[in-house]
Amino acid sequence: EAGVTQFPSHSVIEKGQTVTLRCDPISGHDNLYWYRRVMGKEIKFLLHFVKESKQDESGMPNNRFLAERTGGTYSTLKVQPAELEDSGVYFCASSQFGNVGALHFGNGTRLTVT
Amino acid sequence: GESVGLHLPTLSVQEGDNSIINCAYSNSASDYFIWYKQESGKGPQFIIDIRSNMDKRQGQRVTVLLNKTVKHLSLQIAATQPGDSAVYFCAEKEGGGFKTIFGAGTRLFVKA
């Protein structure tokens, strides 16, 4: 079984530019989550998809962040325009059942905004 | 409010010794707790979990203890090995909820 894959692994952009992160969950996992870890702090929840629907986007920091999951398969997270404080590691995770069991994480995308 | 925190940001142990990583949580409604291990360049990986109707659960070389009275969770690693060096996160879920809340993590260093 292929795990959760994320692309790119690293991205360095300038303030004001746009970046799109991609996540491919484990096949058959309806639940997809985005998390972010900033400056070695806790891993913070951003949002949760069930198939193509946003179940919970309470962790999205502001309207510069846009997540989509068209067709209920892969997901993208776009940051536009990027700010310095958006730097961090963005993790995607998936699970078969949302309210039970652990999450399966990808290796993350390290975003650096200069 | 919801928060999961750790008592120590770093822990250094001698190879072969036992490690204990502690975690405090504040949400009384949480009923599912998970420990994750994150190695450099990788995402968090599931180690062990425990439900609130238990106070202890054992895996291979790892044990999780849950004290609901003081809202405390701990991860014990027996005979710590160099491969155990990583950042360990405790996480919680509220009953029936879909969101997993993570703490800041504890970095474990294993000295040879």
Coordinates of C-alpha atoms in Angstrom, one line a residue:
Chain A
E1 CA 0.0 0.0 0.0
A2 CA 1.4 3.4 -1.0
G3 CA 1.6 5.9 1.8
V4 CA 0.6 9.5 1.8
T5 CA 2.7 11.5 -0.6
Q6 CA 3.3 15.2 -0.7
F7 CA 4.8 17.4 -3.3
P8 CA 7.1 19.3 -3.3
S9 CA 9.2 18.3 -0.4
H10 CA 10.7 21.8 -0.2
S11 CA 9.7 25.1 -1.6
V12 CA 11.4 28.5 -1.2
I13 CA 9.5 31.5 -2.4
E14 CA 9.5 35.2 -2.0
K15 CA 7.0 37.1 0.0
G16 CA 4.0 37.9 -2.1
Q17 CA 4.4 34.9 -4.4
T18 CA 2.0 32.0 -4.7
V19 CA 2.7 28.4 -3.8
T20 CA 0.6 25.3 -4.2
L21 CA 1.2 22.2 -2.2
R22 CA -0.2 18.8 -3.2
C23 CA -1.2 15.8 -1.2
D24 CA -2.1 12.3 -2.4
P25 CA -3.7 10.4 0.4
I26 CA -3.8 6.6 0.8
S27 CA -6.1 5.1 -1.7
G28 CA -9.6 4.6 -0.2
H29 CA -9.1 7.1 2.6
D30 CA -12.0 9.5 2.6
N31 CA -10.6 11.6 5.3
L32 CA -7.8 14.0 4.5
Y33 CA -6.2 16.5 6.8
W34 CA -3.8 19.4 6.5
Y35 CA -1.6 20.4 9.4
R36 CA 1.2 22.8 9.8
R37 CA 4.3 23.0 12.1
V38 CA 5.8 26.4 12.5
M39 CA 9.2 27.1 14.2
G40 CA 9.4 23.8 16.0
K41 CA 6.1 24.4 17.8
E42 CA 3.1 22.1 17.9
I43 CA 1.6 20.6 14.9
K44 CA -1.5 22.7 14.3
F45 CA -4.6 21.6 12.5
L46 CA -5.6 23.5 9.4
L47 CA -8.6 21.6 7.9
H48 CA -10.3 18.3 7.3
F49 CA -11.9 17.0 4.2
V50 CA -14.4 14.1 4.0
K51 CA -14.2 13.1 0.3
E52 CA -14.5 16.4 -1.5
S53 CA -16.3 18.3 1.2
K54 CA -14.6 20.5 3.8
Q55 CA -15.7 19.1 7.2
D56 CA -13.8 21.5 9.3
E57 CA -11.7 24.4 8.2
S58 CA -11.5 26.1 11.6
G59 CA -7.7 26.0 11.6
M60 CA -7.1 27.9 8.4
P61 CA -5.2 31.0 9.4
N62 CA -6.8 33.5 7.0
N63 CA -8.2 33.9 3.5
R64 CA -4.7 33.7 1.9
F65 CA -5.0 29.9 2.3
L66 CA -7.2 27.9 0.0
A67 CA -7.6 24.1 0.1
E68 CA -9.3 22.0 -2.5
R69 CA -10.0 18.4 -3.0
T70 CA -11.8 18.1 -6.3
G71 CA -13.1 14.6 -6.9
G72 CA -12.3 13.5 -3.4
T73 CA -8.9 12.2 -4.3
Y74 CA -5.8 14.4 -4.1
S75 CA -5.8 17.7 -2.3
T76 CA -4.1 21.0 -2.9
L77 CA -3.3 23.8 -0.5
K78 CA -2.6 27.2 -2.1
V79 CA -1.1 30.1 -0.3
Q80 CA -1.6 33.4 -2.1
P81 CA 0.1 35.8 -1.5
A82 CA 2.6 34.2 0.8
E83 CA 3.9 36.0 3.9
L84 CA 7.0 35.4 6.0
E85 CA 5.0 33.9 8.9
D86 CA 3.7 31.2 6.5
S87 CA 7.1 29.5 6.6
G88 CA 6.9 26.0 8.2
V89 CA 6.3 22.4 7.4
Y90 CA 3.0 21.5 6.0
F91 CA 1.8 18.0 6.6
C92 CA -1.0 16.1 5.0
A93 CA -2.6 13.1 6.7
S94 CA -5.3 10.7 5.8
S95 CA -7.4 8.1 7.5
Q96 CA -10.1 5.7 6.6
F97 CA -12.4 6.5 9.4
G98 CA -12.3 10.1 10.6
N99 CA -13.5 9.7 14.2
V100 CA -11.5 6.6 15.1
G101 CA -7.9 5.5 14.6
A102 CA -4.7 7.2 14.0
L103 CA -3.6 9.4 11.1
H104 CA -1.2 8.4 8.3
F105 CA 1.1 11.3 7.5
G106 CA 3.1 12.3 4.5
N107 CA 6.6 13.5 4.9
G108 CA 5.6 17.1 4.6
T109 CA 6.4 20.1 2.5
R110 CA 8.9 22.5 4.0
L111 CA 7.9 26.0 2.9
T112 CA 10.3 28.9 3.3
V113 CA 9.1 32.4 2.5
T114 CA 11.9 35.0 2.2
Chain B
G1 CA -9.6 25.5 25.8
E2 CA -8.1 22.7 23.8
S3 CA -4.4 22.2 24.3
V4 CA -2.0 19.4 24.6
G5 CA 1.4 20.2 26.0
L6 CA 4.6 18.6 27.0
H7 CA 6.6 19.0 30.2
L8 CA 10.0 18.9 28.7
P9 CA 11.1 20.0 25.2
T10 CA 14.2 17.7 25.2
L11 CA 15.2 14.5 26.8
S12 CA 18.6 12.8 26.7
V13 CA 19.0 9.2 27.7
Q14 CA 21.8 6.6 27.6
E15 CA 21.4 3.8 25.2
G16 CA 19.9 0.8 26.9
D17 CA 18.1 2.9 29.6
N18 CA 14.4 3.4 29.8
S19 CA 12.9 6.7 28.5
I20 CA 9.8 8.4 29.9
I21 CA 8.1 11.2 27.9
N22 CA 5.4 13.1 29.6
C23 CA 2.4 15.0 28.3
A24 CA -0.4 17.0 29.8
Y25 CA -3.8 17.7 28.2
S26 CA -6.5 20.0 29.2
N27 CA -9.7 18.8 27.3
S28 CA -11.7 16.6 29.7
A29 CA -13.8 15.5 26.8
S30 CA -10.9 13.9 25.0
D31 CA -11.2 10.1 25.0
Y32 CA -8.6 8.9 22.6
F33 CA -4.9 9.6 22.9
I34 CA -2.1 8.8 20.5
W35 CA 1.7 9.0 20.5
Y36 CA 3.5 9.7 17.3
K37 CA 7.2 9.6 16.5
Q38 CA 8.7 12.0 14.0
E39 CA 12.1 11.3 12.5
S40 CA 14.1 14.0 10.7
G41 CA 12.6 14.6 7.2
K42 CA 9.6 12.4 7.7
G43 CA 6.1 12.9 8.9
P44 CA 4.8 11.7 12.3
Q45 CA 4.3 8.0 12.5
F46 CA 1.8 6.2 14.8
I47 CA 3.4 4.5 17.8
I48 CA 0.7 3.5 20.2
D49 CA -2.7 4.7 21.2
I50 CA -5.0 4.4 24.2
R51 CA -8.7 5.0 24.9
S52 CA -9.9 6.7 28.0
N53 CA -11.5 3.5 29.4
M54 CA -7.9 2.2 29.9
D55 CA -5.1 3.4 32.0
K56 CA -2.3 1.4 30.5
R57 CA -1.5 -0.2 27.1
Q58 CA 1.6 -2.0 26.1
G59 CA 3.2 -2.4 22.7
Q60 CA 6.6 -3.7 21.6
R61 CA 9.1 -1.9 23.9
V62 CA 6.6 0.9 24.4
T63 CA 4.0 1.5 27.1
V64 CA 1.5 4.3 27.3
L65 CA 0.0 5.3 30.7
L66 CA -3.1 7.5 31.1
N67 CA -4.0 9.3 34.3
K68 CA -7.4 10.9 33.6
T69 CA -7.6 12.3 37.1
V70 CA -4.7 14.7 36.5
K71 CA -5.0 14.7 32.7
H72 CA -1.6 13.2 32.2
L73 CA -0.2 10.9 29.5
S74 CA 3.2 9.3 29.3
L75 CA 5.1 7.2 26.9
Q76 CA 7.7 4.7 28.2
I77 CA 10.3 3.3 25.9
A78 CA 12.2 0.3 27.3
A79 CA 15.9 -0.3 26.5
T80 CA 16.1 2.9 24.4
Q81 CA 18.1 2.5 21.2
P82 CA 19.8 5.0 18.9
G83 CA 16.9 4.5 16.4
D84 CA 14.5 5.9 19.0
S85 CA 16.0 9.3 18.6
A86 CA 13.2 11.5 17.2
V87 CA 10.6 14.0 18.2
Y88 CA 7.7 12.5 20.0
F89 CA 4.2 14.1 19.9
C90 CA 1.3 13.2 22.1
A91 CA -2.1 13.9 20.5
E92 CA -5.7 13.8 21.6
K93 CA -9.2 13.4 20.1
E94 CA -12.5 14.4 21.6
G95 CA -15.1 11.7 21.8
G96 CA -16.7 11.3 18.4
G97 CA -14.6 14.1 17.0
F98 CA -12.6 14.2 13.8
K99 CA -9.9 16.6 14.8
T100 CA -6.6 15.4 16.3
I101 CA -4.9 18.0 18.6
F102 CA -1.1 17.8 18.9
G103 CA 1.3 19.1 21.5
A104 CA 4.7 20.8 20.8
G105 CA 6.7 17.6 20.9
T106 CA 9.7 16.3 22.9
R107 CA 13.0 15.7 21.3
L108 CA 14.6 12.5 22.5
F109 CA 18.4 12.1 22.2
V110 CA 19.9 8.7 22.7
K111 CA 23.5 8.7 23.7
A112 CA 25.6 5.7 22.7

